[in-house]
């Protein structure tokens, strides 16, 4: 593509998004010497001064899109309220000049950004930002939020943008983003977010069912006042808008998710004494926590029951190690998947029947017959290494240790299997 600015200048802008470690890694890849004690500004100049025009062009082709894509991804997370920092408001300072100011807020900070994109300056938009990257004219995530807002306002056309490359899926990723206006102030919202819970954010909701995977007592100290609460993880959750009565429940409003966090007050906990493995329903407000992410607070109306643990007691051990003392293999299927797109991982999805199990013990002397459970079937994931060494097959009686997990595809399954033995 034809650049409106020199390669060196564009790389200087792009390098502002990188850490000192990233820049030193570039120096290492380029076989440069004498950079170890340089600070970031000096490293940027050192790299640019050490390269020919052809090398600058090659480096730009190799690195530009990945740097741009990472910043745009963070910008989209901010719009989708998935980042610790969020957009407080967007103001149009000068409609004629397309001057836009954006205020951001984080847990303990505030920042502002400025951008002006017009047909006259699209080759080098006016921009400024409080953040370290943007203050040096880099393409920070705040810049891309202003870019998306200006594009949605019709201040420029995407076909005229020549300054940087854009990801191939850029149009697709922003197609559902719309401008929201309240009292002359603006914001960006995603009408159809990838995370369906975002449609319920800051609203009262009802959890219709979910199995407690973990429940941990926590304390917080605010100005000398100690508050006790219970941080709870639910799995296999069905959630929707708040309903007062079951008769008001509409199936089309139910969202099914694999996992969700709840903060239960000490009073609410003591009233029902929920335990790991219980099936829980409740009401509360869905909020975005700066550290945990989307979770439910101000929980009330808790109801519990043994739920799925009555039919499948292995659920009580979710996230924990168990010992399968005896079982029989009924099915085995070879599976493959790519880990982070780098290499194929092979494993064997295995079905067991007549499973006799209990908690994994540190010592044989800790064995307690009262803790032994029996279930009709259990899925297990066997590594290629175990399969190649022991050659298990359908009909074999086996024992093993493993971790109980809730898999989004296979449901309750035993993973990280060890001590695999044919009986």
CSV table of N, CA and C in Angstrom, one decimal, residues 160-308:
chain,number,residue,atom,x,y,z
A,160,UNK,N,-10.4,5.5,2.4
A,160,UNK,CA,-9.4,6.6,2.3
A,160,UNK,C,-8.3,6.4,3.4
A,161,UNK,N,-8.4,5.5,4.3
A,161,UNK,CA,-7.4,5.3,5.3
A,161,UNK,C,-6.2,4.5,4.8
A,162,UNK,N,-5.0,5.2,4.7
A,162,UNK,CA,-3.8,4.6,4.1
A,162,UNK,C,-2.7,4.6,5.1
A,163,UNK,N,-2.9,5.2,6.3
A,163,UNK,CA,-1.7,5.4,7.2
A,163,UNK,C,-1.2,4.1,7.7
A,164,UNK,N,-2.1,3.2,8.1
A,164,UNK,CA,-1.7,1.9,8.6
A,164,UNK,C,-2.6,0.8,8.0
A,165,UNK,N,-2.1,-0.4,8.1
A,165,UNK,CA,-2.9,-1.6,7.8
A,165,UNK,C,-4.0,-1.7,8.8
A,166,UNK,N,-5.1,-2.4,8.5
A,166,UNK,CA,-6.1,-2.8,9.4
A,166,UNK,C,-6.4,-4.3,9.3
A,167,UNK,N,-6.7,-5.0,10.4
A,167,UNK,CA,-7.0,-6.4,10.4
A,167,UNK,C,-8.1,-6.7,9.3
A,168,UNK,N,-8.0,-7.9,8.7
A,168,UNK,CA,-9.0,-8.2,7.7
A,168,UNK,C,-10.5,-8.2,8.3
A,169,UNK,N,-10.6,-8.6,9.6
A,169,UNK,CA,-11.9,-8.7,10.2
A,169,UNK,C,-12.3,-7.4,10.9
A,170,UNK,N,-11.7,-6.3,10.6
A,170,UNK,CA,-12.0,-5.1,11.3
A,170,UNK,C,-13.4,-4.6,11.1
A,171,UNK,N,-13.9,-4.6,9.8
A,171,UNK,CA,-15.3,-4.3,9.5
A,171,UNK,C,-16.3,-5.2,10.3
A,172,UNK,N,-16.0,-6.5,10.2
A,172,UNK,CA,-16.9,-7.4,10.9
A,172,UNK,C,-16.9,-7.2,12.4
A,173,UNK,N,-15.8,-6.9,13.0
A,173,UNK,CA,-15.7,-6.7,14.4
A,173,UNK,C,-16.4,-5.4,14.9
A,174,UNK,N,-16.6,-4.4,14.1
A,174,UNK,CA,-17.2,-3.2,14.5
A,174,UNK,C,-18.6,-3.0,14.0
A,175,UNK,N,-19.1,-4.0,13.2
A,175,UNK,CA,-20.4,-3.8,12.5
A,175,UNK,C,-21.6,-3.6,13.5
A,176,UNK,N,-21.5,-4.2,14.7
A,176,UNK,CA,-22.6,-4.1,15.7
A,176,UNK,C,-22.4,-2.9,16.7
A,177,UNK,N,-21.3,-2.2,16.5
A,177,UNK,CA,-21.0,-1.1,17.4
A,177,UNK,C,-21.8,0.1,17.0
A,178,UNK,N,-22.5,0.7,17.9
A,178,UNK,CA,-23.3,1.9,17.6
A,178,UNK,C,-23.0,3.0,18.6
A,179,UNK,N,-23.3,4.3,18.1
A,179,UNK,CA,-23.2,5.4,19.0
A,179,UNK,C,-24.4,5.6,19.8
A,180,UNK,N,-24.2,5.8,21.1
A,180,UNK,CA,-25.3,6.1,22.0
A,180,UNK,C,-25.2,7.5,22.5
A,181,UNK,N,-26.3,8.3,22.5
A,181,UNK,CA,-26.2,9.7,22.9
A,181,UNK,C,-27.2,9.9,24.0
A,182,UNK,N,-26.7,10.5,25.1
A,182,UNK,CA,-27.5,10.9,26.3
A,182,UNK,C,-27.1,12.3,26.7
A,183,UNK,N,-28.1,13.2,26.6
A,183,UNK,CA,-27.9,14.6,27.0
A,183,UNK,C,-26.7,15.2,26.4
A,184,UNK,N,-26.5,15.0,25.1
A,184,UNK,CA,-25.4,15.7,24.4
A,184,UNK,C,-24.0,15.0,24.6
A,185,UNK,N,-24.0,13.9,25.3
A,185,UNK,CA,-22.8,13.2,25.5
A,185,UNK,C,-22.9,11.8,24.8
A,186,UNK,N,-21.8,11.3,24.4
A,186,UNK,CA,-21.9,10.1,23.5
A,186,UNK,C,-21.1,8.9,24.2
A,187,UNK,N,-21.4,7.7,23.7
A,187,UNK,CA,-20.6,6.5,24.1
A,187,UNK,C,-20.7,5.5,22.9
A,188,UNK,N,-19.9,4.5,23.0
A,188,UNK,CA,-20.0,3.4,22.0
A,188,UNK,C,-20.5,2.2,22.7
A,189,UNK,N,-21.5,1.5,22.1
A,189,UNK,CA,-22.0,0.3,22.6
A,189,UNK,C,-22.1,-0.8,21.6
A,190,UNK,N,-22.0,-2.0,22.0
A,190,UNK,CA,-22.1,-3.1,21.1
A,190,UNK,C,-23.5,-3.7,21.2
A,191,UNK,N,-24.3,-3.6,20.1
A,191,UNK,CA,-25.7,-4.0,20.2
A,191,UNK,C,-25.8,-5.6,20.2
A,192,UNK,N,-24.8,-6.2,19.7
A,192,UNK,CA,-24.8,-7.7,19.7
A,192,UNK,C,-23.4,-8.2,20.1
A,193,UNK,N,-23.1,-8.1,21.4
A,193,UNK,CA,-21.8,-8.5,21.9
A,193,UNK,C,-21.6,-10.0,21.8
A,194,UNK,N,-20.3,-10.4,21.7
A,194,UNK,CA,-20.0,-11.8,21.7
A,194,UNK,C,-20.3,-12.5,23.0
A,195,UNK,N,-20.2,-11.7,24.1
A,195,UNK,CA,-20.6,-12.2,25.4
A,195,UNK,C,-22.0,-11.8,25.7
A,196,UNK,N,-23.0,-12.8,25.7
A,196,UNK,CA,-24.4,-12.4,25.9
A,196,UNK,C,-24.7,-11.8,27.2
A,197,UNK,N,-23.8,-12.0,28.2
A,197,UNK,CA,-24.0,-11.4,29.5
A,197,UNK,C,-24.0,-9.9,29.5
A,198,UNK,N,-23.3,-9.3,28.5
A,198,UNK,CA,-23.2,-7.9,28.4
A,198,UNK,C,-24.5,-7.2,28.2
A,199,UNK,N,-25.5,-7.9,27.7
A,199,UNK,CA,-26.8,-7.3,27.5
A,199,UNK,C,-27.5,-7.2,28.8
A,200,UNK,N,-27.0,-7.9,29.9
A,200,UNK,CA,-27.7,-7.8,31.2
A,200,UNK,C,-26.9,-7.0,32.2
A,201,UNK,N,-25.8,-6.4,31.7
A,201,UNK,CA,-24.8,-5.7,32.6
A,201,UNK,C,-25.6,-4.6,33.3
A,202,UNK,N,-25.3,-4.4,34.6
A,202,UNK,CA,-25.9,-3.4,35.5
A,202,UNK,C,-27.4,-3.5,35.6
A,203,UNK,N,-27.9,-4.7,35.4
A,203,UNK,CA,-29.3,-5.0,35.6
A,203,UNK,C,-29.6,-6.1,36.6
A,204,UNK,N,-30.8,-6.1,37.1
A,204,UNK,CA,-31.1,-7.2,38.1
A,204,UNK,C,-31.4,-8.4,37.3
A,205,UNK,N,-30.9,-9.5,37.7
A,205,UNK,CA,-31.0,-10.8,36.9
A,205,UNK,C,-31.4,-11.9,37.9
A,206,UNK,N,-31.8,-13.0,37.3
A,206,UNK,CA,-32.1,-14.3,38.0
A,206,UNK,C,-31.3,-15.4,37.5
A,207,UNK,N,-30.6,-16.1,38.4
A,207,UNK,CA,-29.9,-17.3,38.1
A,207,UNK,C,-30.9,-18.4,38.3
A,208,UNK,N,-31.3,-19.2,37.3
A,208,UNK,CA,-32.3,-20.2,37.5
A,208,UNK,C,-31.8,-21.5,37.9
A,209,UNK,N,-30.5,-21.8,37.5
A,209,UNK,CA,-29.8,-22.9,38.1
A,209,UNK,C,-28.3,-22.8,37.8
A,210,UNK,N,-27.5,-23.5,38.6
A,210,UNK,CA,-26.1,-23.5,38.5
A,210,UNK,C,-25.5,-24.3,39.6
A,211,UNK,N,-24.5,-25.1,39.3
A,211,UNK,CA,-23.9,-26.0,40.3
A,211,UNK,C,-22.7,-25.3,40.9
A,212,UNK,N,-22.6,-25.3,42.2
A,212,UNK,CA,-21.5,-24.6,42.9
A,212,UNK,C,-20.2,-25.4,42.7
A,213,UNK,N,-19.2,-24.8,42.1
A,213,UNK,CA,-18.0,-25.5,41.9
A,213,UNK,C,-17.0,-25.2,43.0
A,214,UNK,N,-16.9,-23.9,43.4
A,214,UNK,CA,-16.1,-23.5,44.6
A,214,UNK,C,-16.8,-22.5,45.4
A,215,UNK,N,-16.6,-22.4,46.7
A,215,UNK,CA,-17.1,-21.4,47.5
A,215,UNK,C,-16.1,-21.1,48.6
A,216,UNK,N,-15.6,-19.9,48.6
A,216,UNK,CA,-14.5,-19.5,49.5
A,216,UNK,C,-14.8,-18.3,50.3
A,217,UNK,N,-14.5,-18.4,51.6
A,217,UNK,CA,-14.8,-17.2,52.5
A,217,UNK,C,-13.7,-16.2,52.3
A,218,UNK,N,-14.1,-14.9,52.2
A,218,UNK,CA,-13.2,-13.8,52.0
A,218,UNK,C,-13.5,-12.7,53.0
A,219,UNK,N,-12.6,-11.8,53.2
A,219,UNK,CA,-12.8,-10.6,54.0
A,219,UNK,C,-12.3,-9.4,53.3
A,220,UNK,N,-12.9,-8.2,53.5
A,220,UNK,CA,-12.4,-7.0,53.0
A,220,UNK,C,-12.5,-5.9,54.1
A,221,UNK,N,-11.5,-5.1,54.1
A,221,UNK,CA,-11.3,-4.0,55.1
A,221,UNK,C,-11.5,-2.7,54.4
A,222,UNK,N,-12.6,-2.0,54.7
A,222,UNK,CA,-12.8,-0.6,54.1
A,222,UNK,C,-12.9,0.4,55.2
A,223,UNK,N,-11.9,1.2,55.4
A,223,UNK,CA,-11.9,2.2,56.4
A,223,UNK,C,-12.1,1.6,57.8
A,224,UNK,N,-11.5,0.5,58.1
A,224,UNK,CA,-11.6,-0.2,59.4
A,224,UNK,C,-12.8,-1.1,59.5
A,225,UNK,N,-13.7,-1.1,58.6
A,225,UNK,CA,-14.9,-1.9,58.7
A,225,UNK,C,-14.6,-3.3,58.0
A,226,UNK,N,-14.7,-4.3,58.7
A,226,UNK,CA,-14.4,-5.7,58.2
A,226,UNK,C,-15.7,-6.3,57.6
A,227,UNK,N,-15.7,-6.7,56.4
A,227,UNK,CA,-16.8,-7.3,55.7
A,227,UNK,C,-16.5,-8.7,55.4
A,228,UNK,N,-17.3,-9.7,55.7
A,228,UNK,CA,-17.1,-11.1,55.4
A,228,UNK,C,-18.1,-11.4,54.2
A,229,UNK,N,-17.6,-12.1,53.2
A,229,UNK,CA,-18.4,-12.5,52.1
A,229,UNK,C,-17.9,-13.8,51.6
A,230,UNK,N,-18.6,-14.5,50.7
A,230,UNK,CA,-18.2,-15.7,50.1
A,230,UNK,C,-18.2,-15.7,48.6
A,231,UNK,N,-17.0,-15.8,48.0
A,231,UNK,CA,-16.8,-15.8,46.6
A,231,UNK,C,-17.1,-17.1,46.0
A,232,UNK,N,-18.1,-17.2,45.2
A,232,UNK,CA,-18.6,-18.5,44.7
A,232,UNK,C,-18.5,-18.6,43.2
A,233,UNK,N,-18.1,-19.8,42.7
A,233,UNK,CA,-18.1,-20.1,41.3
A,233,UNK,C,-19.2,-21.1,41.0
A,234,UNK,N,-20.0,-20.7,40.0
A,234,UNK,CA,-21.1,-21.6,39.5
A,234,UNK,C,-20.7,-22.1,38.1
A,235,UNK,N,-21.1,-23.3,37.8
A,235,UNK,CA,-20.9,-23.9,36.5
A,235,UNK,C,-22.3,-24.3,36.0
A,236,UNK,N,-22.3,-24.5,34.7
A,236,UNK,CA,-23.6,-25.0,34.0
A,236,UNK,C,-24.7,-24.0,34.4
A,237,UNK,N,-24.5,-22.8,34.1
A,237,UNK,CA,-25.4,-21.7,34.6
A,237,UNK,C,-26.5,-21.4,33.6
A,238,UNK,N,-27.7,-21.2,34.1
A,238,UNK,CA,-28.8,-20.6,33.3
A,238,UNK,C,-29.2,-19.3,33.9
A,239,UNK,N,-29.1,-18.2,33.2
A,239,UNK,CA,-29.4,-16.9,33.7
A,239,UNK,C,-30.2,-16.1,32.7
A,240,UNK,N,-31.0,-15.1,33.3
A,240,UNK,CA,-31.8,-14.3,32.4
A,240,UNK,C,-32.2,-13.1,33.2
A,241,UNK,N,-33.0,-12.2,32.6
A,241,UNK,CA,-33.6,-11.0,33.2
A,241,UNK,C,-34.3,-11.4,34.5
A,242,UNK,N,-34.4,-10.6,35.5
A,242,UNK,CA,-35.0,-10.8,36.8
A,242,UNK,C,-36.5,-11.2,36.5
A,243,UNK,N,-37.0,-12.2,37.2
A,243,UNK,CA,-38.4,-12.6,37.2
A,243,UNK,C,-38.8,-12.8,38.7
A,244,UNK,N,-40.0,-12.3,39.0
A,244,UNK,CA,-40.5,-12.5,40.3
A,244,UNK,C,-41.1,-13.9,40.6
A,245,UNK,N,-41.8,-14.4,39.5
A,245,UNK,CA,-42.4,-15.7,39.6
A,245,UNK,C,-41.9,-16.6,38.4
A,246,UNK,N,-41.9,-17.9,38.7
A,246,UNK,CA,-41.5,-18.8,37.6
A,246,UNK,C,-42.5,-18.7,36.4
A,247,UNK,N,-43.7,-18.3,36.7
A,247,UNK,CA,-44.7,-18.2,35.6
A,247,UNK,C,-44.3,-17.1,34.6
A,248,UNK,N,-43.5,-16.1,35.1
A,248,UNK,CA,-43.0,-15.0,34.2
A,248,UNK,C,-41.8,-15.4,33.3
A,249,UNK,N,-41.3,-16.6,33.6
A,249,UNK,CA,-40.0,-17.0,32.9
A,249,UNK,C,-40.3,-17.3,31.4
A,250,UNK,N,-39.5,-16.7,30.5
A,250,UNK,CA,-39.6,-17.0,29.1
A,250,UNK,C,-38.4,-17.7,28.6
A,251,UNK,N,-38.5,-18.8,28.0
A,251,UNK,CA,-37.4,-19.7,27.7
A,251,UNK,C,-36.4,-18.9,26.7
A,252,UNK,N,-37.0,-18.1,25.8
A,252,UNK,CA,-36.1,-17.4,24.9
A,252,UNK,C,-35.2,-16.3,25.5
A,253,UNK,N,-35.5,-16.0,26.8
A,253,UNK,CA,-34.6,-15.0,27.5
A,253,UNK,C,-33.5,-15.7,28.3
A,254,UNK,N,-33.5,-17.0,28.3
A,254,UNK,CA,-32.5,-17.7,29.1
A,254,UNK,C,-31.2,-17.8,28.4
A,255,UNK,N,-30.1,-17.5,29.1
A,255,UNK,CA,-28.7,-17.6,28.5
A,255,UNK,C,-28.0,-18.7,29.3
A,256,UNK,N,-27.4,-19.6,28.6
A,256,UNK,CA,-26.6,-20.7,29.2
A,256,UNK,C,-25.1,-20.4,29.1
A,257,UNK,N,-24.4,-20.4,30.2
A,257,UNK,CA,-23.0,-20.1,30.2
A,257,UNK,C,-22.3,-21.2,31.0
A,258,UNK,N,-21.0,-21.4,30.7
A,258,UNK,CA,-20.2,-22.4,31.4
A,258,UNK,C,-19.9,-22.1,32.9
A,259,UNK,N,-19.7,-20.8,33.2
A,259,UNK,CA,-19.2,-20.5,34.5
A,259,UNK,C,-19.5,-19.0,34.8
A,260,UNK,N,-19.7,-18.7,36.1
A,260,UNK,CA,-20.0,-17.4,36.6
A,260,UNK,C,-19.6,-17.2,38.0
A,261,UNK,N,-19.2,-16.0,38.4
A,261,UNK,CA,-18.8,-15.7,39.8
A,261,UNK,C,-19.9,-15.0,40.5
A,262,UNK,N,-20.1,-15.3,41.8
A,262,UNK,CA,-21.1,-14.6,42.6
A,262,UNK,C,-20.4,-14.2,43.9
A,263,UNK,N,-20.8,-13.0,44.4
A,263,UNK,CA,-20.4,-12.6,45.7
A,263,UNK,C,-21.6,-12.7,46.7
A,264,UNK,N,-21.5,-13.6,47.6
A,264,UNK,CA,-22.6,-13.8,48.6
A,264,UNK,C,-22.3,-13.2,49.9
A,265,UNK,N,-23.2,-12.4,50.5
A,265,UNK,CA,-22.9,-11.8,51.8
A,265,UNK,C,-22.9,-12.8,52.9
A,266,UNK,N,-22.3,-12.5,54.0
A,266,UNK,CA,-22.3,-13.4,55.1
A,266,UNK,C,-23.7,-13.8,55.6
A,267,UNK,N,-24.6,-12.8,55.6
A,267,UNK,CA,-26.0,-13.0,56.1
A,267,UNK,C,-26.7,-13.9,55.1
A,268,UNK,N,-26.6,-13.7,53.8
A,268,UNK,CA,-27.2,-14.6,52.9
A,268,UNK,C,-26.6,-16.0,52.9
A,269,UNK,N,-25.3,-16.1,53.2
A,269,UNK,CA,-24.7,-17.4,53.2
A,269,UNK,C,-25.2,-18.2,54.5
A,270,UNK,N,-25.2,-17.5,55.6
A,270,UNK,CA,-25.6,-18.2,56.8
A,270,UNK,C,-27.1,-18.6,56.8
A,271,UNK,N,-27.9,-17.9,56.0
A,271,UNK,CA,-29.3,-18.3,55.9
A,271,UNK,C,-29.6,-19.6,55.3
A,272,UNK,N,-28.7,-20.0,54.3
A,272,UNK,CA,-29.0,-21.2,53.6
A,272,UNK,C,-27.8,-22.2,53.6
A,273,UNK,N,-26.6,-21.7,54.0
A,273,UNK,CA,-25.4,-22.6,54.1
A,273,UNK,C,-25.1,-23.4,52.9
A,274,UNK,N,-25.0,-22.7,51.7
A,274,UNK,CA,-24.7,-23.5,50.5
A,274,UNK,C,-23.4,-24.2,50.5
A,275,UNK,N,-23.3,-25.3,49.8
A,275,UNK,CA,-22.1,-26.1,49.8
A,275,UNK,C,-21.7,-26.5,48.4
A,276,UNK,N,-20.4,-26.8,48.2
A,276,UNK,CA,-19.9,-27.3,46.9
A,276,UNK,C,-20.8,-28.4,46.4
A,277,UNK,N,-21.2,-28.4,45.1
A,277,UNK,CA,-22.0,-29.4,44.5
A,277,UNK,C,-23.5,-29.1,44.6
A,278,UNK,N,-23.9,-28.2,45.4
A,278,UNK,CA,-25.3,-27.8,45.4
A,278,UNK,C,-25.8,-27.1,44.1
A,279,UNK,N,-27.0,-27.4,43.8
A,279,UNK,CA,-27.6,-26.7,42.7
A,279,UNK,C,-28.3,-25.4,43.2
A,280,UNK,N,-27.9,-24.2,42.7
A,280,UNK,CA,-28.3,-23.0,43.3
A,280,UNK,C,-29.1,-22.1,42.3
A,281,UNK,N,-30.1,-21.4,42.9
A,281,UNK,CA,-30.8,-20.4,42.1
A,281,UNK,C,-30.8,-19.1,43.0
A,282,UNK,N,-30.9,-18.0,42.4
A,282,UNK,CA,-30.8,-16.7,43.2
A,282,UNK,C,-31.2,-15.5,42.3
A,283,UNK,N,-31.3,-14.4,42.9
A,283,UNK,CA,-31.4,-13.1,42.2
A,283,UNK,C,-30.2,-12.2,42.5
A,284,UNK,N,-29.9,-11.2,41.7
A,284,UNK,CA,-28.8,-10.3,42.0
A,284,UNK,C,-28.6,-9.3,40.9
A,285,UNK,N,-27.6,-8.5,41.0
A,285,UNK,CA,-27.3,-7.5,40.0
A,285,UNK,C,-26.0,-7.9,39.3
A,286,UNK,N,-26.0,-7.9,38.0
A,286,UNK,CA,-24.8,-8.3,37.2
A,286,UNK,C,-24.0,-7.0,37.0
A,287,UNK,N,-22.7,-7.1,37.4
A,287,UNK,CA,-21.8,-6.0,37.4
A,287,UNK,C,-20.5,-6.4,36.8
A,288,UNK,N,-19.7,-5.4,36.4
A,288,UNK,CA,-18.3,-5.6,35.9
A,288,UNK,C,-17.4,-5.2,37.0
A,289,UNK,N,-16.7,-6.2,37.6
A,289,UNK,CA,-15.7,-5.9,38.6
A,289,UNK,C,-14.3,-5.7,37.9
A,290,UNK,N,-13.6,-4.7,38.4
A,290,UNK,CA,-12.3,-4.3,37.8
A,290,UNK,C,-11.3,-5.4,37.8
A,291,UNK,N,-11.4,-6.4,38.8
A,291,UNK,CA,-10.4,-7.4,38.9
A,291,UNK,C,-11.0,-8.8,38.5
A,292,UNK,N,-12.2,-9.1,38.8
A,292,UNK,CA,-12.8,-10.4,38.5
A,292,UNK,C,-13.4,-10.4,37.1
A,293,UNK,N,-13.9,-9.3,36.6
A,293,UNK,CA,-14.7,-9.3,35.4
A,293,UNK,C,-16.2,-9.3,35.7
A,294,UNK,N,-17.0,-9.8,34.8
A,294,UNK,CA,-18.4,-9.9,35.0
A,294,UNK,C,-18.8,-10.8,36.1
A,295,UNK,N,-19.6,-10.4,37.1
A,295,UNK,CA,-20.0,-11.2,38.2
A,295,UNK,C,-21.3,-10.7,38.7
A,296,UNK,N,-21.9,-11.5,39.7
A,296,UNK,CA,-23.1,-11.1,40.3
A,296,UNK,C,-22.9,-10.6,41.7
A,297,UNK,N,-23.4,-9.5,42.1
A,297,UNK,CA,-23.4,-8.9,43.5
A,297,UNK,C,-24.8,-8.7,44.0
A,298,UNK,N,-24.9,-8.3,45.2
A,298,UNK,CA,-26.1,-8.0,45.9
A,298,UNK,C,-27.1,-9.2,45.7
A,299,UNK,N,-26.6,-10.4,46.0
A,299,UNK,CA,-27.3,-11.6,45.8
A,299,UNK,C,-28.4,-11.8,46.9
A,300,UNK,N,-29.5,-12.2,46.4
A,300,UNK,CA,-30.7,-12.5,47.4
A,300,UNK,C,-31.5,-13.6,46.8
A,301,UNK,N,-32.5,-14.1,47.6
A,301,UNK,CA,-33.4,-15.1,47.2
A,301,UNK,C,-32.7,-16.4,46.9
A,302,UNK,N,-31.7,-16.8,47.7
A,302,UNK,CA,-30.9,-18.0,47.3
A,302,UNK,C,-31.7,-19.3,47.7
A,303,UNK,N,-31.8,-20.2,46.8
A,303,UNK,CA,-32.3,-21.5,47.0
A,303,UNK,C,-31.3,-22.6,46.6
A,304,UNK,N,-31.2,-23.6,47.4
A,304,UNK,CA,-30.2,-24.6,47.1
A,304,UNK,C,-30.8,-26.0,47.2
A,305,UNK,N,-30.2,-26.9,46.5
A,305,UNK,CA,-30.5,-28.3,46.6
A,305,UNK,C,-29.3,-29.2,46.2
A,306,UNK,N,-29.4,-30.5,46.4
A,306,UNK,CA,-28.2,-31.3,46.1
A,306,UNK,C,-28.0,-31.3,44.5
A,307,UNK,N,-29.1,-31.1,43.8
A,307,UNK,CA,-29.0,-30.9,42.4
A,307,UNK,C,-28.3,-32.1,41.7
A,308,UNK,N,-27.4,-31.8,40.8
A,308,UNK,CA,-26.8,-32.9,40.0
A,308,UNK,C,-25.9,-33.8,40.8
